[in-house]
């Protein structure tokens, strides 16, 4: 899975360049299409789970959202599982021919509507005039896997669904829709979501292309508490300042974003707790963490040239799954860091408090992280320096409780 | 702990079992005057009751004028079952650093089995007639028992899923008070939901 930035010299600015890069890779291995077809489900599997599981639709379309997936960073795991018991014959429930459901107050009817997939939830509006107002008053939940519109009309169905609802929009999950050549509809959709105070947004563009611009209005979605984007080019924050005062969780998956825009996001998200990057391939970039609120930072298969934890007083977990070239990981100020890993001794050149950690060195107090409790390392023991480095590292973490070691075997 | 009807005039008894949690018994009184006993731990699954206990209003039994006996006994059954499960979960999560791999697998298998039990318990609890199901929803809402409310609402949603609008109206006896023109207009405005 080498789709992320390999060379370190290339900077992708146009779709043509990205397309050419993929074609180059295709000369030696699976085609660009095959590669992307494998990447997309992987990235979707890292997302928080859907709030309402997709109805049993065609196996080919919905299989990636229904598979067992783990979420490394989700803070939301309260979902009522559908009861798996014996299917109840509806006739058996038909007691006395009376309308009992109408005894429930509107807010409880809203609860029930919120348990339904998007299209079925909407259909309740036609049950009776009362149910129509219940639907309008129920915060909208949209999942594009629930809208069985044919591909061509997916964007239209999505836009109409959001436009027709008075709001607010509680959550939107778009993982199966391609917005190619639908820039106008995309812009209207994002503007509508911003206007309707969307709280939870997962917005993926299905390739191709890989660098479709995400509309500026995304930066105006001021009610967002959770945002995951995939396969976009992030808008320019210098032109349009981000307004995310409530954002707790942010995920930037396979998207192109400039360093200064990442800096701007961190500066303007004063409540951000969880930040994830997956397959970011804007090469030549350095990731600089300055955040007074961040608790968890995760990087998965990205090609950053440098990672600096400059000022993160609340950071508790720093998680990597890095690939490609060697890069420095500089931890300057992270006094509460408890979990660090996987530190790949071949790829990561660790620096603590400004001191480069060298195998066999004498570890001074300023090169220690006393807060660290759990460390995970990836090490090739046949490589003498790496083995020695592991030994030195352990002296940097005097209060370590758990050490996970992933052994890499030399492959020649 | 099965819920047993007790003499309405008896005060709640105190029985401390084991050293871990105080298993003080709380008396709950249904709308039709029946008394039920539940452990404090189970009763506190209801946020409403939890607040009353903490405010010291629970000593002479808690009257629940909105909840009939039949429903209250089901609610208590749910709370007993799930309070026990919550306790077990807490024990397993004690110290991840201690567990070696074998332990982890055993723990996971044990809780997997328990989870299955809980799922079938939950499923049979809500496999009831409509009137009862909606009474459970109303009670769970009044008592603020999130797990039970979600469970019962999901059951209703499951009964609505995959059915046509007409079928749903029939099952729940919902009267359609739209005029033909109104209904058509709504369907047309929201074609994205109605046309597949």
Coordinates of C-alpha atoms in Angstrom, one line a residue:
Chain A
X1 CA 0.0 0.0 0.0
X2 CA 2.5 2.6 -1.2
X3 CA 0.1 5.2 -2.4
X4 CA 1.2 7.8 0.1
X5 CA 4.2 10.0 -0.7
X6 CA 7.2 7.9 -1.4
X7 CA 9.9 10.0 -2.9
X8 CA 9.7 13.1 -0.8
X9 CA 10.6 15.3 -3.7
X10 CA 7.2 15.3 -5.4
X11 CA 4.6 17.9 -4.5
X12 CA 1.2 17.2 -6.0
X13 CA -0.7 20.2 -7.1
X14 CA -2.8 19.1 -10.0
X15 CA -4.9 16.1 -10.6
X16 CA -2.8 15.4 -13.7
X17 CA 0.3 15.0 -11.6
X18 CA -1.4 12.7 -9.1
X19 CA -2.8 10.7 -12.0
X20 CA 0.6 10.5 -13.5
X21 CA 2.1 9.4 -10.2
X22 CA -0.4 6.6 -10.0
X23 CA 0.2 5.5 -13.5
X24 CA 3.9 5.3 -12.8
X25 CA 3.2 3.0 -9.8
X26 CA 1.0 1.0 -12.1
X27 CA 4.0 0.1 -14.3
X28 CA 5.4 -2.1 -11.5
X29 CA 2.4 -3.4 -9.8
X30 CA -1.4 -3.2 -9.4
X31 CA -3.2 -0.6 -11.5
X32 CA -4.0 2.8 -10.1
X33 CA -7.7 1.7 -10.0
X34 CA -6.8 -1.5 -8.1
X35 CA -4.7 0.5 -5.6
X36 CA -7.4 3.0 -4.9
X37 CA -10.0 0.3 -4.6
X38 CA -8.0 -1.2 -1.8
X39 CA -7.2 2.1 -0.1
X40 CA -10.7 3.4 0.2
X41 CA -12.2 0.6 2.3
X42 CA -9.2 0.7 4.5
X43 CA -9.7 4.4 5.2
X44 CA -13.4 3.9 5.7
X45 CA -12.6 1.2 8.3
X46 CA -10.8 3.8 10.4
X47 CA -13.8 6.0 10.7
X48 CA -16.2 6.1 13.6
X49 CA -19.0 3.5 13.0
X50 CA -22.3 4.6 11.4
X51 CA -25.0 5.8 13.8
X52 CA -27.5 3.6 12.1
X53 CA -26.1 0.5 10.4
X54 CA -26.8 0.3 6.7
X55 CA -29.8 -1.8 5.8
X56 CA -29.0 -5.1 4.2
X57 CA -28.4 -3.9 0.7
X58 CA -26.5 -5.3 -2.3
X59 CA -23.4 -7.1 -1.0
X60 CA -21.0 -5.3 -3.3
X61 CA -22.0 -1.8 -2.4
X62 CA -22.4 -1.9 1.3
X63 CA -19.8 -4.5 2.2
X64 CA -17.1 -2.0 3.2
X65 CA -19.3 -0.2 5.6
X66 CA -20.7 -3.3 7.2
X67 CA -17.5 -5.2 7.7
X68 CA -15.9 -5.5 11.1
X69 CA -14.0 -2.4 11.5
X70 CA -12.0 -0.9 14.3
X71 CA -11.9 2.7 15.0
X72 CA -8.6 4.0 16.4
X73 CA -9.9 7.3 17.4
X74 CA -13.6 7.3 17.7
X75 CA -15.0 8.9 20.8
X76 CA -18.5 7.7 20.0
X77 CA -19.4 4.1 20.8
X78 CA -22.9 4.4 22.2
X79 CA -25.0 2.7 19.6
X80 CA -28.0 0.6 20.5
X81 CA -27.5 -2.7 18.7
X82 CA -30.5 -4.0 16.9
X83 CA -32.1 -6.8 18.9
X84 CA -31.1 -10.1 17.3
X85 CA -33.9 -12.1 18.9
X86 CA -36.6 -14.0 17.1
X87 CA -38.4 -12.0 14.5
X88 CA -41.7 -11.0 15.9
X89 CA -44.7 -11.5 13.6
X90 CA -46.3 -8.1 13.4
X91 CA -49.7 -9.7 13.6
X92 CA -48.8 -11.0 17.0
X93 CA -48.4 -7.5 18.1
X94 CA -51.8 -6.5 16.9
X95 CA -53.5 -6.4 20.2
X96 CA -56.6 -4.3 20.3
X97 CA -56.6 -2.4 17.0
X98 CA -55.8 0.8 18.9
X99 CA -53.3 3.5 18.0
X100 CA -50.9 3.2 20.9
X101 CA -48.0 4.8 19.2
X102 CA -49.7 8.2 19.3
X103 CA -49.6 8.2 23.1
X104 CA -45.9 8.9 22.8
X105 CA -44.9 12.6 23.0
X106 CA -43.1 14.1 20.0
X107 CA -39.6 13.8 21.4
X108 CA -40.0 10.0 21.8
X109 CA -41.3 9.7 18.3
X110 CA -38.2 11.6 17.2
X111 CA -36.1 9.0 19.1
X112 CA -37.7 6.3 17.1
X113 CA -37.3 8.1 13.8
X114 CA -33.6 8.6 14.6
X115 CA -33.1 4.8 14.8
X116 CA -34.1 4.4 11.2
X117 CA -32.0 4.6 8.1
X118 CA -32.2 8.0 6.4
X119 CA -34.7 7.1 3.6
X120 CA -37.0 5.2 5.9
X121 CA -36.9 7.9 8.5
X122 CA -38.0 10.4 5.9
X123 CA -40.9 8.2 4.8
X124 CA -42.4 8.5 8.2
X125 CA -43.3 12.0 7.4
X126 CA -46.2 10.8 5.2
X127 CA -47.8 8.6 7.9
X128 CA -49.9 11.4 9.2
X129 CA -49.8 15.2 9.7
X130 CA -48.4 14.7 13.1
X131 CA -45.6 12.5 11.9
X132 CA -44.8 15.1 9.3
X133 CA -44.1 17.6 12.0
X134 CA -42.2 15.0 14.0
X135 CA -39.9 14.4 11.0
X136 CA -39.3 18.1 10.6
X137 CA -38.5 18.5 14.3
X138 CA -36.1 15.5 14.4
X139 CA -32.5 16.5 13.9
X140 CA -31.5 15.1 10.6
X141 CA -29.3 12.1 10.2
X142 CA -28.0 11.4 6.7
X143 CA -26.0 8.4 5.6
X144 CA -25.4 8.0 1.9
X145 CA -25.4 4.3 2.1
X146 CA -29.0 4.5 3.1
X147 CA -30.0 6.4 0.0
X148 CA -30.3 3.8 -2.7
X149 CA -30.2 6.2 -5.5
X150 CA -28.2 5.2 -8.6
X151 CA -24.7 6.7 -8.7
X152 CA -25.6 9.4 -11.1
X153 CA -28.3 10.8 -8.8
X154 CA -26.5 10.2 -5.5
X155 CA -25.4 13.8 -5.1
X156 CA -28.8 15.1 -6.1
X157 CA -30.5 12.8 -3.5
X158 CA -28.1 13.9 -0.9
X159 CA -28.6 17.6 -1.6
X160 CA -32.4 17.3 -1.7
X161 CA -32.4 15.4 1.5
X162 CA -30.6 18.1 3.3
X163 CA -32.3 21.0 1.6
X164 CA -35.8 19.6 2.3
X165 CA -35.2 19.4 6.0
X166 CA -35.6 22.6 8.1
X167 CA -32.7 21.5 10.3
X168 CA -30.8 21.2 12.5
X169 CA -28.6 18.5 11.0
X170 CA -27.2 16.2 13.7
X171 CA -25.0 14.0 11.6
X172 CA -24.0 13.4 8.0
X173 CA -22.0 10.4 6.8
X174 CA -21.0 10.4 3.1
X175 CA -18.6 7.6 2.2
X176 CA -19.9 6.2 -1.1
X177 CA -20.6 9.2 -3.3
X178 CA -18.5 10.7 -6.1
X179 CA -18.8 14.4 -6.5
X180 CA -16.8 14.5 -9.7
X181 CA -18.2 17.2 -12.1
X182 CA -20.8 18.1 -9.5
X183 CA -18.9 21.1 -8.0
X184 CA -22.0 23.3 -7.9
X185 CA -24.1 20.7 -6.1
X186 CA -21.2 20.1 -3.7
X187 CA -20.9 23.7 -2.8
X188 CA -24.7 24.1 -2.2
X189 CA -24.6 20.9 0.0
X190 CA -21.8 22.2 2.2
X191 CA -23.3 25.7 2.4
X192 CA -26.6 24.0 3.4
X193 CA -24.9 22.0 6.1
X194 CA -23.2 25.0 7.5
X195 CA -26.5 26.9 7.6
X196 CA -28.2 24.0 9.3
X197 CA -25.6 23.7 12.0
X198 CA -24.3 20.2 11.2
X199 CA -22.7 18.7 14.3
X200 CA -21.1 15.5 13.0
X201 CA -19.7 15.3 9.4
X202 CA -17.9 12.5 7.6
X203 CA -17.4 13.7 4.0
X204 CA -15.5 11.5 1.6
X205 CA -15.2 12.0 -2.1
X206 CA -15.0 8.7 -4.0
X207 CA -12.0 8.8 -6.3
X208 CA -11.4 9.8 -9.0
X209 CA -10.2 12.6 -8.8
X210 CA -8.1 12.6 -5.7
X211 CA -7.8 16.3 -5.3
X212 CA -11.2 17.8 -5.7
X213 CA -11.4 21.1 -3.8
X214 CA -13.5 21.0 -0.7
X215 CA -15.7 24.1 -0.7
X216 CA -14.7 27.0 1.6
X217 CA -18.0 26.8 3.4
X218 CA -16.7 23.8 5.3
X219 CA -14.7 26.3 7.4
X220 CA -18.0 28.0 8.3
X221 CA -19.6 24.9 9.9
X222 CA -19.3 26.4 13.3
X223 CA -21.4 23.8 15.1
X224 CA -19.2 20.9 14.2
X225 CA -18.0 18.7 17.0
X226 CA -16.6 16.0 14.8
X227 CA -15.2 16.2 11.2
X228 CA -13.6 13.6 9.0
X229 CA -12.8 14.4 5.4
X230 CA -11.4 12.1 2.8
X231 CA -9.9 12.5 -0.7
X232 CA -10.1 16.3 -0.9
X233 CA -7.9 19.3 -1.4
X234 CA -8.5 21.4 1.8
X235 CA -9.4 25.0 1.3
X236 CA -7.0 27.9 1.9
X237 CA -7.4 29.1 5.5
X238 CA -5.7 32.4 4.7
X239 CA -8.6 33.3 2.5
X240 CA -11.2 32.0 4.9
X241 CA -10.5 31.6 8.5
X242 CA -11.7 28.4 10.1
X243 CA -14.5 28.7 12.7
X244 CA -14.6 25.5 14.7
X245 CA -15.1 26.5 18.3
X246 CA -16.7 23.2 19.3
X247 CA -14.7 20.8 17.3
X248 CA -13.4 17.8 19.4
X249 CA -12.4 15.4 16.7
X250 CA -10.8 16.0 13.4
X251 CA -9.6 13.4 10.8
X252 CA -7.8 14.3 7.5
X253 CA -7.7 11.2 5.4
X254 CA -5.9 11.1 2.0
X255 CA -6.3 14.8 1.6
X256 CA -4.0 17.5 0.4
X257 CA -3.5 20.2 3.0
X258 CA -0.8 22.8 3.4
X259 CA 1.3 23.0 6.6
X260 CA 0.1 26.5 7.3
X261 CA -3.5 25.3 7.0
X262 CA -2.9 22.6 9.5
X263 CA -1.3 25.2 11.8
X264 CA -4.4 27.4 11.3
X265 CA -6.7 24.6 12.2
X266 CA -4.9 23.8 15.4
X267 CA -4.8 27.5 16.3
X268 CA -8.6 27.9 15.8
X269 CA -9.8 24.7 17.3
X270 CA -9.5 25.4 21.0
X271 CA -11.4 22.3 22.0
X272 CA -9.8 19.8 19.7
X273 CA -9.0 16.5 21.5
X274 CA -8.4 14.0 18.8
X275 CA -6.5 14.6 15.5
X276 CA -5.8 11.9 12.9
X277 CA -4.0 11.9 9.6
X278 CA -4.3 9.0 7.4
X279 CA -2.4 8.7 4.1
X280 CA -1.7 12.4 3.8
X281 CA 0.5 12.7 0.9
X282 CA 1.3 16.3 0.6
X283 CA 5.0 15.7 0.6
X284 CA 7.6 17.9 1.9
X285 CA 5.5 18.7 4.8
X286 CA 6.2 19.0 8.5
X287 CA 3.6 18.4 11.1
X288 CA 3.8 20.8 14.0
X289 CA 1.6 20.3 16.9
X290 CA 0.7 23.3 19.0
X291 CA -2.5 22.8 20.8
X292 CA -3.6 23.5 24.4
X293 CA -6.4 21.0 24.2
X294 CA -5.2 18.1 22.1
X295 CA -5.2 14.7 23.8
X296 CA -4.6 12.2 21.0
X297 CA -2.7 12.5 17.8
X298 CA -2.6 9.7 15.3
X299 CA -0.7 9.4 12.0
X300 CA -1.3 6.5 9.8
X301 CA 0.8 5.8 6.7
X302 CA 1.6 9.4 6.1
X303 CA 4.7 10.8 4.4
X304 CA 5.5 13.7 6.7
X305 CA 9.1 14.9 6.6
X306 CA 9.1 15.9 10.2
X307 CA 6.9 15.7 13.2
X308 CA 7.3 18.3 15.9
X309 CA 5.3 18.2 19.1
X310 CA 6.1 21.8 19.9
X311 CA 3.6 22.6 22.6
X312 CA 1.0 20.1 23.6
X313 CA 0.4 20.4 27.4
X314 CA -2.5 17.9 27.3
X315 CA -1.3 15.4 24.8
X316 CA -1.6 11.9 26.2
X317 CA -1.2 9.7 23.2
X318 CA 1.0 10.0 20.2
X319 CA 0.4 7.2 17.7
X320 CA 2.2 6.4 14.5
X321 CA 2.1 3.9 11.7
X322 CA 4.7 5.5 9.5
X323 CA 6.1 4.5 6.2
X324 CA 8.8 5.4 3.7
X325 CA 11.7 7.8 4.6
X326 CA 13.5 8.4 7.8
X327 CA 12.3 11.5 9.6
X328 CA 12.8 13.2 12.9
X329 CA 10.2 13.1 15.6
X330 CA 10.9 16.0 17.9
X331 CA 9.1 16.0 21.2
X332 CA 9.6 19.5 22.7
X333 CA 6.8 20.0 25.2
X334 CA 4.4 17.1 26.0
X335 CA 4.6 16.8 29.8
X336 CA 1.5 14.5 30.0
X337 CA 2.5 12.1 27.2
X338 CA 1.6 8.6 28.3
X339 CA 1.4 6.5 25.2
X340 CA 3.9 6.6 22.3
X341 CA 4.1 4.2 19.4
X342 CA 4.9 2.5 17.1
X343 CA 8.2 4.1 17.1
X344 CA 9.9 2.6 14.1
X345 CA 13.6 2.6 14.9
X346 CA 14.4 2.6 11.2
X347 CA 12.2 5.5 10.3
X348 CA 11.9 7.7 13.4
X349 CA 14.8 9.7 14.7
X350 CA 13.6 10.6 18.1
X351 CA 14.5 13.9 19.7
X352 CA 13.4 14.8 23.2
X353 CA 13.7 18.3 24.7
X354 CA 16.0 19.3 21.8
X355 CA 18.4 16.4 22.4
X356 CA 18.8 13.8 19.6
X357 CA 18.6 10.3 21.1
X358 CA 21.6 8.4 19.8
X359 CA 22.2 4.7 20.4
X360 CA 24.4 4.2 23.4
X361 CA 24.4 7.8 24.6
X362 CA 24.3 8.9 28.2
X363 CA 20.7 10.0 28.8
X364 CA 20.4 13.3 30.7
X365 CA 17.3 14.3 32.7
X366 CA 16.2 16.8 30.0
X367 CA 16.1 14.0 27.5
X368 CA 13.6 12.0 29.5
X369 CA 9.9 11.7 29.4
X370 CA 8.9 10.8 32.9
X371 CA 5.2 10.7 32.1
X372 CA 5.5 7.9 29.6
X373 CA 3.8 4.7 30.6
X374 CA 3.3 2.7 27.4
X375 CA 5.8 2.5 24.6
X376 CA 5.6 0.5 21.4
X377 CA 8.6 0.0 19.1
X378 CA 9.3 -1.6 15.8
X379 CA 12.8 -2.9 15.8
X380 CA 15.0 -5.1 13.6
X381 CA 17.3 -6.8 16.2
X382 CA 19.7 -8.0 13.6
X383 CA 20.6 -4.4 13.1
X384 CA 23.1 -3.7 15.9
X385 CA 22.4 0.0 16.1
X386 CA 18.6 -0.5 16.4
X387 CA 19.1 -3.1 19.1
X388 CA 21.3 -0.7 21.0
X389 CA 18.9 2.2 20.4
X390 CA 16.1 0.3 22.1
X391 CA 18.3 -0.1 25.1
X392 CA 19.0 3.7 25.2
X393 CA 15.3 4.5 24.7
X394 CA 14.3 2.6 27.7
X395 CA 16.5 5.0 29.7
X396 CA 14.6 7.9 28.3
X397 CA 11.4 6.6 29.9
X398 CA 12.1 6.0 33.6
X399 CA 8.5 5.3 34.5
X400 CA 7.6 3.0 31.7
X401 CA 5.1 0.3 32.6
X402 CA 4.4 -1.5 29.3
X403 CA 6.6 -2.1 26.4
X404 CA 5.3 -3.5 23.1
X405 CA 7.9 -4.8 20.7
X406 CA 7.2 -5.6 17.0
X407 CA 10.1 -7.5 15.6
X408 CA 11.1 -6.8 12.0
X409 CA 13.0 -9.5 10.2
X410 CA 15.6 -8.5 7.6
X411 CA 14.4 -9.2 4.2
X412 CA 17.1 -9.6 1.6
Chain B
X1 CA -32.5 -10.5 42.6
X2 CA -36.1 -11.1 41.7
X3 CA -38.5 -8.3 42.4
X4 CA -41.0 -9.4 45.0
X5 CA -44.2 -7.6 46.0
X6 CA -43.9 -6.6 49.6
X7 CA -46.2 -5.1 52.2
X8 CA -46.8 -1.6 51.0
X9 CA -46.3 -0.2 54.5
X10 CA -42.9 -1.8 55.1
X11 CA -39.9 0.5 55.0
X12 CA -36.9 -0.4 52.9
X13 CA -34.6 -2.9 54.5
X14 CA -30.9 -2.6 54.7
X15 CA -28.8 -5.6 53.9
X16 CA -25.1 -5.1 53.2
X17 CA -23.8 -8.1 51.3
X18 CA -20.1 -8.5 50.7
X19 CA -17.6 -5.7 51.1
X20 CA -17.8 -4.1 47.6
X21 CA -21.1 -2.3 47.2
X22 CA -23.8 -1.4 49.6
X23 CA -26.7 -3.6 48.5
X24 CA -29.2 -1.5 50.3
X25 CA -32.7 -2.3 49.0
X26 CA -34.9 0.4 47.6
X27 CA -38.7 0.1 47.6
X28 CA -40.4 1.2 44.4
X29 CA -44.2 1.7 44.4
X30 CA -46.2 1.4 41.2
X31 CA -49.1 3.5 40.1
X32 CA -51.5 0.8 41.3
X33 CA -50.0 0.6 44.7
X34 CA -47.8 -2.5 44.4
X35 CA -44.4 -2.4 46.1
X36 CA -41.3 -3.8 44.5
X37 CA -37.8 -4.1 45.9
X38 CA -34.6 -3.6 44.0
X39 CA -31.0 -3.2 45.0
X40 CA -29.8 0.4 45.1
X41 CA -27.3 -0.5 42.4
X42 CA -30.0 -1.7 40.0
X43 CA -32.4 1.2 41.0
X44 CA -29.7 3.7 40.2
X45 CA -29.7 2.7 36.5
X46 CA -32.6 5.1 36.5
X47 CA -31.2 8.6 36.6
X48 CA -34.4 9.9 38.0
X49 CA -34.3 7.4 40.9
X50 CA -30.6 8.0 41.4
X51 CA -31.2 11.7 42.0
X52 CA -34.0 11.0 44.4
X53 CA -31.8 8.6 46.4
X54 CA -29.0 11.2 46.5
X55 CA -31.5 13.9 47.6
X56 CA -32.6 11.6 50.4
X57 CA -36.1 11.2 49.2
X58 CA -36.0 7.4 48.9
X59 CA -36.1 6.3 52.5
X60 CA -39.8 5.6 52.7
X61 CA -40.0 4.0 49.2
X62 CA -40.3 5.8 45.9
X63 CA -43.8 6.3 44.5
X64 CA -43.9 6.1 40.7
X65 CA -47.4 7.3 39.8
X66 CA -46.7 7.0 36.0
X67 CA -45.6 3.3 36.0
X68 CA -48.1 0.5 36.4
X69 CA -47.0 -2.7 38.2
X70 CA -46.7 -4.9 35.1
X71 CA -44.3 -2.5 33.5
X72 CA -42.4 -1.7 36.7
X73 CA -41.5 -5.4 37.2
X74 CA -40.2 -5.5 33.7
X75 CA -38.1 -2.4 34.2
X76 CA -36.7 -3.8 37.4
X77 CA -35.8 -7.0 35.6
X78 CA -33.9 -5.0 33.0
X79 CA -32.1 -3.0 35.6
X80 CA -31.1 -6.1 37.6
X81 CA -29.7 -7.8 34.6
X82 CA -27.8 -4.8 33.3
X83 CA -26.5 -3.6 36.6
X84 CA -24.9 -7.0 37.1
X85 CA -23.4 -6.8 33.6
X86 CA -22.0 -3.3 34.3
X87 CA -20.3 -4.6 37.4
X88 CA -18.7 -7.5 35.6
X89 CA -17.4 -5.2 32.8
X90 CA -15.8 -3.0 35.5
X91 CA -14.0 -6.1 36.9
X92 CA -12.6 -7.2 33.6
X93 CA -11.2 -3.8 32.7
X94 CA -9.3 -3.6 36.0
X95 CA -5.7 -3.6 34.9
X96 CA -4.9 -4.3 31.3
X97 CA -1.2 -4.3 32.1
X98 CA -1.7 -7.4 34.2
X99 CA -3.5 -9.6 31.8
X100 CA -1.3 -11.9 29.7
X101 CA -2.6 -13.0 26.3
X102 CA -4.3 -16.1 27.6
X103 CA -6.1 -14.2 30.2
X104 CA -7.3 -11.7 27.6
X105 CA -8.7 -14.5 25.4
X106 CA -10.5 -16.1 28.3
X107 CA -11.9 -12.8 29.5
X108 CA -13.1 -12.0 26.0
X109 CA -14.8 -15.4 25.6
X110 CA -16.5 -15.0 29.0
X111 CA -17.8 -11.6 28.2
X112 CA -18.8 -12.7 24.6
X113 CA -21.0 -15.4 26.1
X114 CA -22.4 -12.9 28.6
X115 CA -23.0 -10.5 25.9
X116 CA -25.0 -13.1 23.9
X117 CA -27.1 -13.8 27.1
X118 CA -27.8 -10.1 27.5
X119 CA -28.7 -9.7 23.9
X120 CA -31.3 -12.5 24.0
X121 CA -32.6 -11.2 27.3
X122 CA -33.0 -7.8 25.8
X123 CA -34.7 -9.2 22.7
X124 CA -37.3 -11.2 24.7
X125 CA -38.0 -8.3 27.0
X126 CA -39.2 -6.2 24.1
X127 CA -40.9 -9.0 22.2
X128 CA -44.3 -7.9 23.6
X129 CA -47.6 -6.4 22.3
X130 CA -47.7 -2.8 21.2
X131 CA -49.4 -1.4 24.3
X132 CA -46.8 -2.9 26.6
X133 CA -43.9 -1.8 24.4
X134 CA -45.1 1.8 24.4
X135 CA -45.7 1.6 28.1
X136 CA -42.1 0.5 28.5
X137 CA -40.9 3.4 26.4
X138 CA -42.9 5.9 28.4
X139 CA -41.6 4.4 31.7
X140 CA -38.0 4.3 30.5
X141 CA -38.3 7.9 29.5
X142 CA -39.8 9.0 32.8
X143 CA -37.3 7.1 34.8
X144 CA -34.4 8.2 32.5
X145 CA -33.0 4.7 31.8
X146 CA -31.2 5.3 28.6
X147 CA -30.3 1.7 27.7
X148 CA -33.9 0.5 28.1
X149 CA -35.3 3.6 26.2
X150 CA -32.8 3.0 23.3
X151 CA -33.6 -0.7 23.3
X152 CA -37.4 -0.2 23.1
X153 CA -37.2 2.6 20.6
X154 CA -34.9 0.4 18.4
X155 CA -37.5 -2.4 18.6
X156 CA -40.2 0.0 17.3
X157 CA -37.8 1.2 14.5
X158 CA -37.1 -2.4 13.6
X159 CA -40.9 -3.0 13.2
X160 CA -41.1 0.0 10.9
X161 CA -38.1 -0.9 8.8
X162 CA -38.5 -2.4 5.4
X163 CA -42.3 -1.8 5.4
X164 CA -44.3 0.4 3.1
X165 CA -46.0 3.5 4.5
X166 CA -49.4 1.7 4.2
X167 CA -48.1 -1.3 6.1
X168 CA -46.8 0.9 8.9
X169 CA -50.1 2.7 9.2
X170 CA -51.9 -0.7 9.4
X171 CA -49.6 -2.2 12.0
X172 CA -49.7 0.8 14.3
X173 CA -53.2 1.8 13.5
X174 CA -52.1 5.3 12.5
X175 CA -54.9 7.4 11.1
X176 CA -53.9 9.1 7.8
X177 CA -55.3 12.6 8.1
X178 CA -53.7 13.9 4.9
X179 CA -55.9 14.7 2.0
X180 CA -55.0 12.9 -1.2
X181 CA -53.6 16.1 -2.6
X182 CA -51.6 16.9 0.5
X183 CA -50.1 13.4 0.6
X184 CA -49.1 13.5 -3.1
X185 CA -47.5 16.9 -2.6
X186 CA -45.4 15.7 0.3
X187 CA -44.3 12.7 -1.7
X188 CA -43.4 14.8 -4.7
X189 CA -41.5 17.3 -2.7
X190 CA -39.4 14.6 -1.1
X191 CA -39.0 12.3 -4.1
X192 CA -35.5 11.4 -3.1
X193 CA -37.0 9.4 -0.2
X194 CA -39.9 7.9 -2.1
X195 CA -38.5 6.9 -5.4
X196 CA -36.1 4.1 -5.5

